[in-house]
mmCIF file of C-alpha atoms and ligand atoms in Angstrom:
data_model
loop_
_atom_site.group_PDB
_atom_site.id
_atom_site.type_symbol
_atom_site.label_atom_id
_atom_site.label_comp_id
_atom_site.label_asym_id
_atom_site.label_seq_id
_atom_site.Cartn_x
_atom_site.Cartn_y
_atom_site.Cartn_z
ATOM 1 C CA MET A 29 -1.269 -11.955 -24.200
ATOM 2 C CA LYS A 30 1.908 -10.486 -22.797
ATOM 3 C CA ILE A 31 1.756 -8.133 -19.785
ATOM 4 C CA LEU A 32 4.707 -6.320 -18.277
ATOM 5 C CA ASN A 33 3.961 -5.871 -14.570
ATOM 6 C CA VAL A 34 5.666 -3.199 -12.504
ATOM 7 C CA CYS A 35 6.418 -3.104 -8.793
ATOM 8 C CA GLY A 36 8.849 -0.922 -6.925
ATOM 9 C CA ALA A 37 8.019 -0.112 -3.328
ATOM 10 C CA ARG A 38 6.824 -2.118 -0.331
ATOM 11 C CA PRO A 39 3.060 -1.522 -0.721
ATOM 12 C CA ASN A 40 3.263 -2.699 -4.346
ATOM 13 C CA PHE A 41 4.425 -6.198 -3.507
ATOM 14 C CA MET A 42 1.221 -7.420 -1.824
ATOM 15 C CA LYS A 43 -0.764 -6.003 -4.766
ATOM 16 C CA ILE A 44 1.333 -7.603 -7.497
ATOM 17 C CA ALA A 45 1.469 -11.055 -5.803
ATOM 18 C CA PRO A 46 -2.146 -12.182 -6.486
ATOM 19 C CA LEU A 47 -2.035 -10.709 -9.997
ATOM 20 C CA MET A 48 1.052 -12.737 -10.911
ATOM 21 C CA ARG A 49 -0.712 -15.833 -9.560
ATOM 22 C CA ALA A 50 -3.926 -15.138 -11.497
ATOM 23 C CA PHE A 51 -1.968 -14.473 -14.695
ATOM 24 C CA ALA A 52 0.045 -17.695 -14.283
ATOM 25 C CA ALA A 53 -3.233 -19.650 -14.218
ATOM 26 C CA ARG A 54 -4.330 -18.195 -17.571
ATOM 27 C CA PRO A 55 -2.902 -17.879 -21.080
ATOM 28 C CA ILE A 56 -1.027 -14.736 -20.078
ATOM 29 C CA ASN A 57 2.708 -14.267 -20.370
ATOM 30 C CA ALA A 58 3.321 -12.133 -17.272
ATOM 31 C CA ARG A 59 6.738 -10.559 -16.912
ATOM 32 C CA LEU A 60 7.773 -8.753 -13.731
ATOM 33 C CA VAL A 61 9.837 -5.582 -13.488
ATOM 34 C CA HIS A 62 11.121 -4.367 -10.094
ATOM 35 C CA THR A 63 12.215 -0.755 -10.289
ATOM 36 C CA GLY A 64 14.348 -1.038 -7.145
ATOM 37 C CA GLN A 65 12.681 1.992 -5.507
ATOM 38 C CA HIS A 66 12.783 -0.087 -2.316
ATOM 39 C CA TYR A 67 15.845 -2.298 -2.042
ATOM 40 C CA ASP A 68 16.524 -3.177 1.631
ATOM 41 C CA ASP A 69 15.947 -6.872 2.339
ATOM 42 C CA ASN A 70 13.248 -6.049 4.881
ATOM 43 C CA MET A 71 11.498 -3.547 2.571
ATOM 44 C CA SER A 72 11.589 -5.773 -0.520
ATOM 45 C CA LYS A 73 13.100 -9.298 -0.539
ATOM 46 C CA ALA A 74 11.200 -10.383 2.600
ATOM 47 C CA PHE A 75 7.916 -9.800 0.740
ATOM 48 C CA PHE A 76 8.979 -11.783 -2.323
ATOM 49 C CA ASP A 77 9.821 -14.673 0.035
ATOM 50 C CA ASP A 78 6.701 -14.468 2.240
ATOM 51 C CA LEU A 79 4.296 -14.016 -0.684
ATOM 52 C CA HIS A 80 6.063 -16.370 -3.134
ATOM 53 C CA ILE A 81 6.247 -13.676 -5.771
ATOM 54 C CA PRO A 82 8.321 -14.878 -8.740
ATOM 55 C CA ARG A 83 11.761 -13.312 -8.918
ATOM 56 C CA PRO A 84 11.606 -10.175 -11.061
ATOM 57 C CA ASP A 85 12.610 -10.770 -14.674
ATOM 58 C CA ILE A 86 14.190 -7.321 -14.696
ATOM 59 C CA ASN A 87 15.450 -5.106 -11.858
ATOM 60 C CA LEU A 88 16.042 -1.448 -12.708
ATOM 61 C CA GLU A 89 17.957 -0.899 -9.411
ATOM 62 C CA VAL A 90 17.144 2.794 -9.177
ATOM 63 C CA GLY A 91 17.373 3.164 -5.370
ATOM 64 C CA SER A 92 16.573 6.337 -3.412
ATOM 65 C CA GLY A 93 16.724 9.954 -4.492
ATOM 66 C CA SER A 94 14.625 13.082 -4.756
ATOM 67 C CA HIS A 95 11.254 12.612 -6.430
ATOM 68 C CA ALA A 96 12.474 14.102 -9.699
ATOM 69 C CA LEU A 97 15.662 12.053 -9.713
ATOM 70 C CA GLN A 98 13.955 8.810 -8.775
ATOM 71 C CA THR A 99 11.119 9.269 -11.281
ATOM 72 C CA ALA A 100 13.494 10.275 -14.070
ATOM 73 C CA LEU A 101 15.864 7.384 -13.450
ATOM 74 C CA ILE A 102 13.009 4.859 -13.484
ATOM 75 C CA MET A 103 11.773 6.330 -16.789
ATOM 76 C CA GLN A 104 15.221 6.291 -18.333
ATOM 77 C CA ARG A 105 15.839 2.663 -17.372
ATOM 78 C CA PHE A 106 12.305 1.418 -18.134
ATOM 79 C CA GLU A 107 12.148 2.711 -21.709
ATOM 80 C CA PRO A 108 14.724 0.300 -23.229
ATOM 81 C CA VAL A 109 13.111 -2.600 -21.342
ATOM 82 C CA LEU A 110 9.760 -1.770 -22.887
ATOM 83 C CA LEU A 111 11.230 -1.397 -26.368
ATOM 84 C CA ASP A 112 12.819 -4.787 -25.976
ATOM 85 C CA GLU A 113 9.884 -6.618 -24.366
ATOM 86 C CA LYS A 114 7.092 -5.178 -26.569
ATOM 87 C CA PRO A 115 4.207 -6.240 -24.285
ATOM 88 C CA ASP A 116 0.501 -5.919 -25.119
ATOM 89 C CA ALA A 117 0.051 -3.868 -21.938
ATOM 90 C CA VAL A 118 1.945 -2.432 -18.995
ATOM 91 C CA LEU A 119 0.319 -2.950 -15.590
ATOM 92 C CA VAL A 120 1.093 -0.646 -12.671
ATOM 93 C CA VAL A 121 -0.315 -0.757 -9.137
ATOM 94 C CA GLY A 122 -0.884 1.809 -6.393
ATOM 95 C CA ASP A 123 0.452 5.330 -6.268
ATOM 96 C CA VAL A 124 4.197 5.315 -5.767
ATOM 97 C CA ASN A 125 6.792 7.030 -7.948
ATOM 98 C CA SER A 126 7.385 3.770 -9.845
ATOM 99 C CA THR A 127 3.684 3.744 -10.806
ATOM 100 C CA ILE A 128 3.630 7.091 -12.613
ATOM 101 C CA ALA A 129 7.175 6.775 -13.976
ATOM 102 C CA CYS A 130 6.523 3.483 -15.777
ATOM 103 C CA GLY A 131 3.011 4.569 -16.766
ATOM 104 C CA LEU A 132 4.361 7.638 -18.550
ATOM 105 C CA VAL A 133 6.963 5.640 -20.437
ATOM 106 C CA ALA A 134 4.334 3.125 -21.581
ATOM 107 C CA VAL A 135 1.830 5.640 -22.961
ATOM 108 C CA LYS A 136 4.535 7.617 -24.778
ATOM 109 C CA LEU A 137 5.439 4.387 -26.563
ATOM 110 C CA GLN A 138 1.707 3.856 -27.224
ATOM 111 C CA ILE A 139 1.554 0.724 -25.159
ATOM 112 C CA PRO A 140 -1.777 0.402 -23.298
ATOM 113 C CA LEU A 141 -1.565 1.161 -19.580
ATOM 114 C CA VAL A 142 -3.475 -0.734 -16.896
ATOM 115 C CA HIS A 143 -3.801 0.831 -13.432
ATOM 116 C CA VAL A 144 -4.760 -1.345 -10.490
ATOM 117 C CA GLU A 145 -6.087 0.637 -7.498
ATOM 118 C CA ALA A 146 -7.291 3.530 -9.631
ATOM 119 C CA GLY A 147 -9.558 6.387 -8.588
ATOM 120 C CA LEU A 148 -8.576 6.857 -4.934
ATOM 121 C CA ARG A 149 -8.405 10.552 -4.015
ATOM 122 C CA SER A 150 -7.398 12.301 -0.794
ATOM 123 C CA PHE A 151 -7.969 15.696 -2.492
ATOM 124 C CA ASP A 152 -4.686 16.732 -0.876
ATOM 125 C CA ARG A 153 -2.190 17.712 -3.544
ATOM 126 C CA THR A 154 0.621 18.138 -1.038
ATOM 127 C CA MET A 155 0.763 14.312 -0.921
ATOM 128 C CA PRO A 156 3.142 12.993 -3.585
ATOM 129 C CA GLU A 157 0.889 9.938 -3.961
ATOM 130 C CA GLU A 158 -2.111 12.109 -4.868
ATOM 131 C CA ILE A 159 -0.214 13.586 -7.804
ATOM 132 C CA ASN A 160 0.897 10.098 -8.851
ATOM 133 C CA ARG A 161 -2.712 8.847 -8.684
ATOM 134 C CA LEU A 162 -4.216 11.746 -10.644
ATOM 135 C CA LEU A 163 -1.645 11.549 -13.407
ATOM 136 C CA THR A 164 -1.616 7.757 -13.718
ATOM 137 C CA ASP A 165 -5.407 7.599 -13.944
ATOM 138 C CA ALA A 166 -5.482 10.354 -16.564
ATOM 139 C CA ILE A 167 -3.292 8.315 -18.944
ATOM 140 C CA SER A 168 -4.535 4.773 -18.239
ATOM 141 C CA ASP A 169 -6.479 2.665 -20.733
ATOM 142 C CA LEU A 170 -7.985 0.335 -18.140
ATOM 143 C CA LEU A 171 -8.687 1.405 -14.563
ATOM 144 C CA PHE A 172 -9.375 -1.187 -11.859
ATOM 145 C CA VAL A 173 -11.007 0.287 -8.771
ATOM 146 C CA THR A 174 -11.247 -0.988 -5.180
ATOM 147 C CA GLU A 175 -14.193 0.994 -3.776
ATOM 148 C CA PRO A 176 -17.219 2.976 -5.050
ATOM 149 C CA SER A 177 -15.676 6.378 -4.192
ATOM 150 C CA GLY A 178 -12.974 5.644 -6.776
ATOM 151 C CA VAL A 179 -15.531 5.135 -9.534
ATOM 152 C CA ARG A 180 -17.246 8.418 -8.634
ATOM 153 C CA ASN A 181 -13.928 10.279 -8.638
ATOM 154 C CA LEU A 182 -12.999 8.966 -12.072
ATOM 155 C CA HIS A 183 -16.422 9.850 -13.502
ATOM 156 C CA ARG A 184 -16.043 13.379 -12.120
ATOM 157 C CA GLU A 185 -12.647 13.664 -13.794
ATOM 158 C CA GLY A 186 -14.166 12.778 -17.139
ATOM 159 C CA ILE A 187 -12.608 9.318 -17.560
ATOM 160 C CA ASP A 188 -14.505 7.202 -20.115
ATOM 161 C CA PRO A 189 -16.774 4.900 -18.037
ATOM 162 C CA ALA A 190 -15.979 2.009 -20.406
ATOM 163 C CA LYS A 191 -12.415 1.996 -19.069
ATOM 164 C CA ILE A 192 -13.459 1.766 -15.399
ATOM 165 C CA HIS A 193 -14.007 -1.542 -13.570
ATOM 166 C CA LEU A 194 -14.930 -1.901 -9.895
ATOM 167 C CA VAL A 195 -13.237 -5.218 -9.087
ATOM 168 C CA GLY A 196 -12.388 -5.173 -5.382
ATOM 169 C CA ASN A 197 -9.045 -5.071 -3.676
ATOM 170 C CA VAL A 198 -5.949 -7.079 -4.629
ATOM 171 C CA MET A 199 -4.260 -6.171 -1.332
ATOM 172 C CA ILE A 200 -7.122 -7.942 0.419
ATOM 173 C CA ASP A 201 -6.685 -10.954 -1.905
ATOM 174 C CA THR A 202 -3.215 -11.278 -0.411
ATOM 175 C CA LEU A 203 -4.424 -10.796 3.143
ATOM 176 C CA LEU A 204 -7.119 -13.471 2.873
ATOM 177 C CA ALA A 205 -4.741 -15.890 1.137
ATOM 178 C CA HIS A 206 -2.154 -15.571 3.917
ATOM 179 C CA ARG A 207 -4.268 -15.269 7.049
ATOM 180 C CA GLU A 208 -3.934 -18.903 8.097
ATOM 181 C CA LEU A 209 -0.218 -18.989 7.451
ATOM 182 C CA ALA A 210 0.245 -15.748 9.388
ATOM 183 C CA GLU A 211 -1.498 -17.327 12.397
ATOM 184 C CA ARG A 212 1.585 -19.553 12.737
ATOM 185 C CA SER A 213 3.949 -16.603 13.139
ATOM 186 C CA ASP A 214 5.583 -16.504 16.570
ATOM 187 C CA ILE A 215 5.907 -12.705 16.565
ATOM 188 C CA LEU A 216 3.718 -12.293 19.678
ATOM 189 C CA THR A 217 5.910 -14.668 21.673
ATOM 190 C CA ARG A 218 9.080 -13.023 20.374
ATOM 191 C CA LEU A 219 7.859 -9.592 21.448
ATOM 192 C CA LYS A 220 6.223 -10.921 24.651
ATOM 193 C CA LEU A 221 2.753 -9.638 23.753
ATOM 194 C CA THR A 222 -0.705 -10.759 24.864
ATOM 195 C CA PRO A 223 -3.394 -10.853 22.134
ATOM 196 C CA LYS A 224 -5.743 -7.841 22.200
ATOM 197 C CA GLU A 225 -3.713 -6.098 24.883
ATOM 198 C CA TYR A 226 -1.257 -4.141 22.741
ATOM 199 C CA GLY A 227 -1.245 -1.618 19.919
ATOM 200 C CA VAL A 228 0.748 -1.405 16.668
ATOM 201 C CA LEU A 229 2.125 1.811 15.228
ATOM 202 C CA THR A 230 3.486 2.662 11.775
ATOM 203 C CA LEU A 231 4.575 6.084 10.540
ATOM 204 C CA HIS A 232 6.340 7.048 7.344
ATOM 205 C CA ARG A 233 4.509 9.897 5.587
ATOM 206 C CA PRO A 234 6.651 12.982 4.975
ATOM 207 C CA ALA A 235 3.859 15.174 6.447
ATOM 208 C CA ASN A 236 4.232 13.306 9.746
ATOM 209 C CA VAL A 237 7.869 12.367 10.013
ATOM 210 C CA ASP A 238 9.755 15.155 8.223
ATOM 211 C CA ASP A 239 8.544 17.943 10.545
ATOM 212 C CA PRO A 240 9.940 17.572 14.093
ATOM 213 C CA ALA A 241 7.007 19.568 15.542
ATOM 214 C CA VAL A 242 4.432 17.166 14.064
ATOM 215 C CA LEU A 243 6.479 14.082 14.947
ATOM 216 C CA GLY A 244 7.016 15.422 18.472
ATOM 217 C CA GLY A 245 3.245 15.945 18.896
ATOM 218 C CA ILE A 246 2.548 12.365 17.834
ATOM 219 C CA LEU A 247 5.157 11.140 20.329
ATOM 220 C CA SER A 248 3.328 13.048 23.104
ATOM 221 C CA ALA A 249 0.169 11.060 22.377
ATOM 222 C CA LEU A 250 2.152 7.816 22.256
ATOM 223 C CA GLU A 251 3.738 8.566 25.651
ATOM 224 C CA GLU A 252 0.244 8.671 27.081
ATOM 225 C CA ILE A 253 -1.134 5.608 25.267
ATOM 226 C CA GLN A 254 1.782 3.288 26.028
ATOM 227 C CA ARG A 255 1.290 3.825 29.773
ATOM 228 C CA GLN A 256 -1.938 1.850 29.397
ATOM 229 C CA THR A 257 -1.458 -0.212 26.207
ATOM 230 C CA PRO A 258 1.979 -1.549 25.198
ATOM 231 C CA LEU A 259 2.907 -0.423 21.689
ATOM 232 C CA VAL A 260 5.001 -2.057 18.945
ATOM 233 C CA PHE A 261 6.576 0.285 16.407
ATOM 234 C CA PRO A 262 8.244 -1.262 13.332
ATOM 235 C CA VAL A 263 10.158 1.734 12.034
ATOM 236 C CA HIS A 264 10.324 2.683 8.345
ATOM 237 C CA PRO A 265 13.860 3.701 7.220
ATOM 238 C CA ARG A 266 12.776 7.263 6.467
ATOM 239 C CA THR A 267 11.285 7.615 9.976
ATOM 240 C CA ARG A 268 14.346 6.088 11.618
ATOM 241 C CA GLY A 269 16.552 8.622 9.856
ATOM 242 C CA ASN A 270 14.379 11.532 10.979
ATOM 243 C CA LEU A 271 14.112 10.310 14.583
ATOM 244 C CA GLU A 272 17.878 10.116 14.772
ATOM 245 C CA ARG A 273 18.483 13.453 13.046
ATOM 246 C CA THR A 274 16.064 15.353 15.268
ATOM 247 C CA GLY A 275 17.110 13.688 18.533
ATOM 248 C CA LEU A 276 13.539 12.440 19.046
ATOM 249 C CA SER A 277 14.729 8.820 19.226
ATOM 250 C CA ALA A 278 15.846 9.533 22.815
ATOM 251 C CA ARG A 279 12.222 10.347 23.699
ATOM 252 C CA LEU A 280 11.079 7.084 22.130
ATOM 253 C CA GLY A 281 13.766 5.254 24.089
ATOM 254 C CA ARG A 282 12.331 6.597 27.359
ATOM 255 C CA MET A 283 8.891 5.027 26.701
ATOM 256 C CA SER A 284 9.172 1.837 28.731
ATOM 257 C CA ASN A 285 6.103 0.192 27.161
ATOM 258 C CA LEU A 286 6.965 0.918 23.518
ATOM 259 C CA VAL A 287 9.034 -1.597 21.542
ATOM 260 C CA VAL A 288 10.838 -0.410 18.427
ATOM 261 C CA THR A 289 11.584 -3.033 15.744
ATOM 262 C CA GLU A 290 12.956 -3.112 12.210
ATOM 263 C CA PRO A 291 10.308 -3.214 9.435
ATOM 264 C CA LEU A 292 8.641 -6.641 9.681
ATOM 265 C CA GLY A 293 7.920 -9.231 7.015
ATOM 266 C CA TYR A 294 4.378 -9.685 5.682
ATOM 267 C CA LEU A 295 3.329 -12.704 7.767
ATOM 268 C CA ASP A 296 4.694 -11.362 11.052
ATOM 269 C CA PHE A 297 3.062 -7.991 10.481
ATOM 270 C CA LEU A 298 -0.266 -9.549 9.532
ATOM 271 C CA LYS A 299 -0.247 -11.631 12.715
ATOM 272 C CA LEU A 300 0.727 -8.569 14.748
ATOM 273 C CA MET A 301 -2.120 -6.491 13.285
ATOM 274 C CA SER A 302 -4.777 -9.166 13.534
ATOM 275 C CA SER A 303 -4.210 -9.724 17.271
ATOM 276 C CA ALA A 304 -3.868 -6.036 18.169
ATOM 277 C CA ARG A 305 -6.291 -4.022 20.283
ATOM 278 C CA VAL A 306 -5.675 -0.978 18.105
ATOM 279 C CA VAL A 307 -3.516 0.051 15.143
ATOM 280 C CA LEU A 308 -2.208 3.604 14.737
ATOM 281 C CA THR A 309 -0.919 4.397 11.261
ATOM 282 C CA ASP A 310 -0.445 6.871 8.450
ATOM 283 C CA SER A 311 -0.349 4.111 5.808
ATOM 284 C CA GLY A 312 -3.008 3.725 3.131
ATOM 285 C CA GLY A 313 -3.023 -0.056 2.903
ATOM 286 C CA ILE A 314 -3.173 -0.648 6.642
ATOM 287 C CA GLN A 315 -6.485 1.248 6.800
ATOM 288 C CA GLU A 316 -7.876 -1.376 4.418
ATOM 289 C CA GLU A 317 -6.266 -4.372 6.089
ATOM 290 C CA THR A 318 -7.548 -3.444 9.572
ATOM 291 C CA THR A 319 -11.028 -2.986 8.096
ATOM 292 C CA VAL A 320 -11.046 -6.580 6.879
ATOM 293 C CA LEU A 321 -9.478 -7.857 10.110
ATOM 294 C CA GLY A 322 -12.054 -5.948 12.190
ATOM 295 C CA VAL A 323 -9.275 -4.299 14.194
ATOM 296 C CA PRO A 324 -9.791 -0.640 15.175
ATOM 297 C CA CYS A 325 -7.550 1.730 13.226
ATOM 298 C CA LEU A 326 -6.608 5.320 14.031
ATOM 299 C CA THR A 327 -5.303 7.080 10.939
ATOM 300 C CA LEU A 328 -2.873 9.852 11.855
ATOM 301 C CA ARG A 329 -3.586 11.982 8.813
ATOM 302 C CA ALA A 330 -5.826 14.900 7.928
ATOM 303 C CA ASN A 331 -7.669 12.888 5.254
ATOM 304 C CA THR A 332 -8.003 9.512 3.600
ATOM 305 C CA GLU A 333 -8.279 8.450 -0.042
ATOM 306 C CA ARG A 334 -10.021 5.297 1.206
ATOM 307 C CA PRO A 335 -13.333 6.578 2.666
ATOM 308 C CA VAL A 336 -14.950 3.141 2.605
ATOM 309 C CA THR A 337 -12.674 2.170 5.520
ATOM 310 C CA VAL A 338 -14.336 4.910 7.589
ATOM 311 C CA GLU A 339 -17.900 4.480 6.296
ATOM 312 C CA GLN A 340 -17.968 0.699 6.586
ATOM 313 C CA GLY A 341 -14.743 -0.351 8.282
ATOM 314 C CA THR A 342 -12.852 0.222 11.500
ATOM 315 C CA ASN A 343 -11.019 3.387 10.543
ATOM 316 C CA GLN A 344 -11.126 6.758 12.302
ATOM 317 C CA VAL A 345 -9.203 9.566 10.617
ATOM 318 C CA VAL A 346 -8.003 11.514 13.648
ATOM 319 C CA GLY A 347 -5.259 13.800 12.328
ATOM 320 C CA MET A 348 -1.930 14.410 13.998
ATOM 321 C CA SER A 349 -2.715 16.470 17.091
ATOM 322 C CA PRO A 350 -2.068 14.690 20.411
ATOM 323 C CA ASP A 351 -5.537 15.516 21.774
ATOM 324 C CA ALA A 352 -7.322 14.134 18.712
ATOM 325 C CA ILE A 353 -5.198 10.959 18.729
ATOM 326 C CA LEU A 354 -5.978 10.407 22.407
ATOM 327 C CA ALA A 355 -9.698 11.062 21.859
ATOM 328 C CA GLY A 356 -9.705 8.443 19.076
ATOM 329 C CA TYR A 357 -7.864 5.999 21.308
ATOM 330 C CA ARG A 358 -10.464 6.459 24.056
ATOM 331 C CA ARG A 359 -13.275 5.823 21.568
ATOM 332 C CA VAL A 360 -11.572 2.555 20.635
ATOM 333 C CA LEU A 361 -11.383 1.507 24.290
ATOM 334 C CA ALA A 362 -15.071 2.377 24.623
ATOM 335 C CA GLY A 363 -15.829 -0.092 21.810
ATOM 336 C CA TYR A 364 -16.489 2.374 19.002
ATOM 337 C CA VAL A 365 -16.317 0.084 15.924
ATOM 338 C CA ARG A 366 -18.951 -1.915 14.064
ATOM 339 C CA PRO A 367 -17.096 -3.068 10.966
ATOM 340 C CA ARG A 368 -18.456 -4.420 7.703
ATOM 341 C CA VAL A 369 -16.271 -5.786 4.897
ATOM 342 C CA PRO A 370 -16.661 -3.653 1.746
ATOM 343 C CA GLU A 371 -18.273 -5.130 -1.346
ATOM 344 C CA LEU A 372 -15.968 -7.294 -3.527
ATOM 345 C CA TRP A 373 -13.174 -7.414 -0.932
ATOM 346 C CA ASP A 374 -13.502 -11.183 -1.127
ATOM 347 C CA GLY A 375 -10.091 -12.451 -2.238
ATOM 348 C CA LYS A 376 -10.985 -12.671 -5.945
ATOM 349 C CA ALA A 377 -10.082 -9.227 -7.267
ATOM 350 C CA ALA A 378 -6.981 -10.385 -9.140
ATOM 351 C CA GLU A 379 -8.958 -13.120 -10.897
ATOM 352 C CA ARG A 380 -11.573 -10.592 -12.001
ATOM 353 C CA ILE A 381 -8.826 -8.345 -13.328
ATOM 354 C CA ALA A 382 -7.161 -11.193 -15.235
ATOM 355 C CA ASP A 383 -10.461 -12.202 -16.863
ATOM 356 C CA ILE A 384 -11.291 -8.628 -17.876
ATOM 357 C CA LEU A 385 -7.791 -8.208 -19.335
ATOM 358 C CA LEU A 386 -8.168 -11.370 -21.432
ATOM 359 C CA ARG A 387 -11.550 -10.208 -22.782
ATOM 360 C CA TRP A 388 -10.155 -6.752 -23.491
ATOM 361 C CA HIS A 389 -7.196 -8.242 -25.355
ATOM 362 C CA ALA A 390 -9.418 -10.590 -27.354
ATOM 363 C CA GLY A 391 -11.580 -7.598 -28.355
ATOM 364 C CA ARG A 392 -8.526 -5.669 -29.541
ATOM 365 C CA SER A 393 -7.084 -8.606 -31.480
ATOM 366 C CA ARG A 394 -10.293 -9.193 -33.460
ATOM 367 C CA PRO A 395 -10.357 -7.540 -36.867
ATOM 368 C CA GLY A 396 -11.951 -4.131 -36.343
ATOM 369 C CA GLY A 397 -11.344 -4.393 -32.556
ATOM 370 C CA ALA A 398 -10.425 -1.172 -30.728
HETATM 371 C C1 UD1 B 18 7.201 5.231 -0.733
HETATM 372 C C2 UD1 B 18 5.928 5.704 -1.438
HETATM 373 C C3 UD1 B 18 4.762 5.700 -0.441
HETATM 374 C C4 UD1 B 18 4.631 4.362 0.226
HETATM 375 C C5 UD1 B 18 5.954 4.028 0.897
HETATM 376 C C6 UD1 B 18 5.955 2.721 1.648
HETATM 377 C C7 UD1 B 18 6.295 7.396 -3.204
HETATM 378 C C8 UD1 B 18 6.106 8.809 -3.559
HETATM 379 N N1 UD1 B 18 6.060 7.074 -1.914
HETATM 380 O O1 UD1 B 18 7.540 6.201 0.250
HETATM 381 O O2 UD1 B 18 3.567 5.970 -1.140
HETATM 382 O O3 UD1 B 18 3.611 4.410 1.200
HETATM 383 O O4 UD1 B 18 6.947 3.978 -0.139
HETATM 384 O O5 UD1 B 18 7.182 2.554 2.254
HETATM 385 O O6 UD1 B 18 6.637 6.598 -4.047
HETATM 386 N N2 UD1 B 18 14.840 3.757 2.150
HETATM 387 C C9 UD1 B 18 15.709 2.814 2.606
HETATM 388 N N3 UD1 B 18 15.595 1.555 2.104
HETATM 389 C C10 UD1 B 18 14.648 1.218 1.183
HETATM 390 C C11 UD1 B 18 13.780 2.201 0.727
HETATM 391 C C12 UD1 B 18 13.870 3.467 1.213
HETATM 392 O O7 UD1 B 18 16.568 3.057 3.435
HETATM 393 O O8 UD1 B 18 14.600 0.029 0.788
HETATM 394 C C13 UD1 B 18 14.926 5.125 2.713
HETATM 395 C C14 UD1 B 18 15.789 6.038 1.919
HETATM 396 O O9 UD1 B 18 16.476 6.852 2.792
HETATM 397 C C15 UD1 B 18 14.806 6.864 1.131
HETATM 398 C C16 UD1 B 18 13.621 6.925 2.077
HETATM 399 O O10 UD1 B 18 13.622 5.676 2.753
HETATM 400 O O11 UD1 B 18 15.305 8.098 0.801
HETATM 401 C C17 UD1 B 18 12.316 7.120 1.395
HETATM 402 O O12 UD1 B 18 12.123 6.133 0.378
HETATM 403 P P1 UD1 B 18 11.219 6.466 -0.920
HETATM 404 O O13 UD1 B 18 11.085 5.278 -1.783
HETATM 405 O O14 UD1 B 18 11.706 7.703 -1.539
HETATM 406 O O15 UD1 B 18 9.814 6.815 -0.326
HETATM 407 P P2 UD1 B 18 8.983 6.228 0.906
HETATM 408 O O16 UD1 B 18 8.994 7.250 1.971
HETATM 409 O O17 UD1 B 18 9.400 4.839 1.281
#
């Protein structure tokens, strides 16, 4: 069985890593395409190194651009690759522009599409990722889901239940596989931090960082928090650009207990999260990772597509207003969380996916198979 696997942006790399490993251990010819949506060393290469992901067989080198431009360029460059490679299936992960772009090309060439991390819904169509998720799921032949809400969402959207498999979370496969190694990172010493006495912050969503009023409000909450709890802020390139453009970086610079760093590699960031008192973020994946680590998470968004992290995990969705962020922070200090690890988040999701794919392929190859 030949599978063409697609990755493109930072959150894809920790999802593709355990899949490539599971495929390598089975009679599966797994080829890897990097679209080049993320291209900086610290947004891309660092993850291939830390996670021992095989070098991509093909790099489409699309780079940055508007959504339409980026999506179109990925499609244009992926089509000849697919015609040449002729795989039995194309596998896409997550919800980034590379996911929908390559998915569309595959189905138009009538090559079966496999979506890993299907079914998540924020019900907020102003999020580009929500559009990518809805569309990718609508055209996929096999949908691998991380949490029960995803299965319910797909049923409600009329997806054939035979295509849907609740398998757990490949991002958590990567976390569990690298926890011990991450313990050896010296990031705490480098940043002069004491375990459980600091917080970590990440921000990159357009809804938070493109509007100076929203970003300014978040900074007001941070000014308050860092007086009590030192904060580390690895800054996403989009956020860095906006902070500089709007002059808000000067305000950050005045916070004496907040350290700004470049985006960190996987192992350093995992160590930083696992020893933190609190994590503040607008990322999707970090809500899941903190749930498994048992570290309190404040999600600076109006909603989440990952409700299991709130129902069972450590996540509080607090929104973007300074008062609500501070109220969430105080609940954390008061010992608010009682985490449980969601079902099937056990480090074996990629293996389940690989086995299901082999059975599916065997069924199709039999005479009369679908
Ligand atoms: C993308 C994903 C988002 C994911 C995030 C993680 C979509 C719609 N969004 O958002 O779901 O959570 O990745 O980072 O696909 N840039 C660099 N170097 C890079 C990559 C980006 O400098 O290696 C800068 C560019 O100025 C670019 C901007 O970051 O314009 C945004 O990059 P882009 O890939 O368009 O989206 P993200 O905001 O990273």
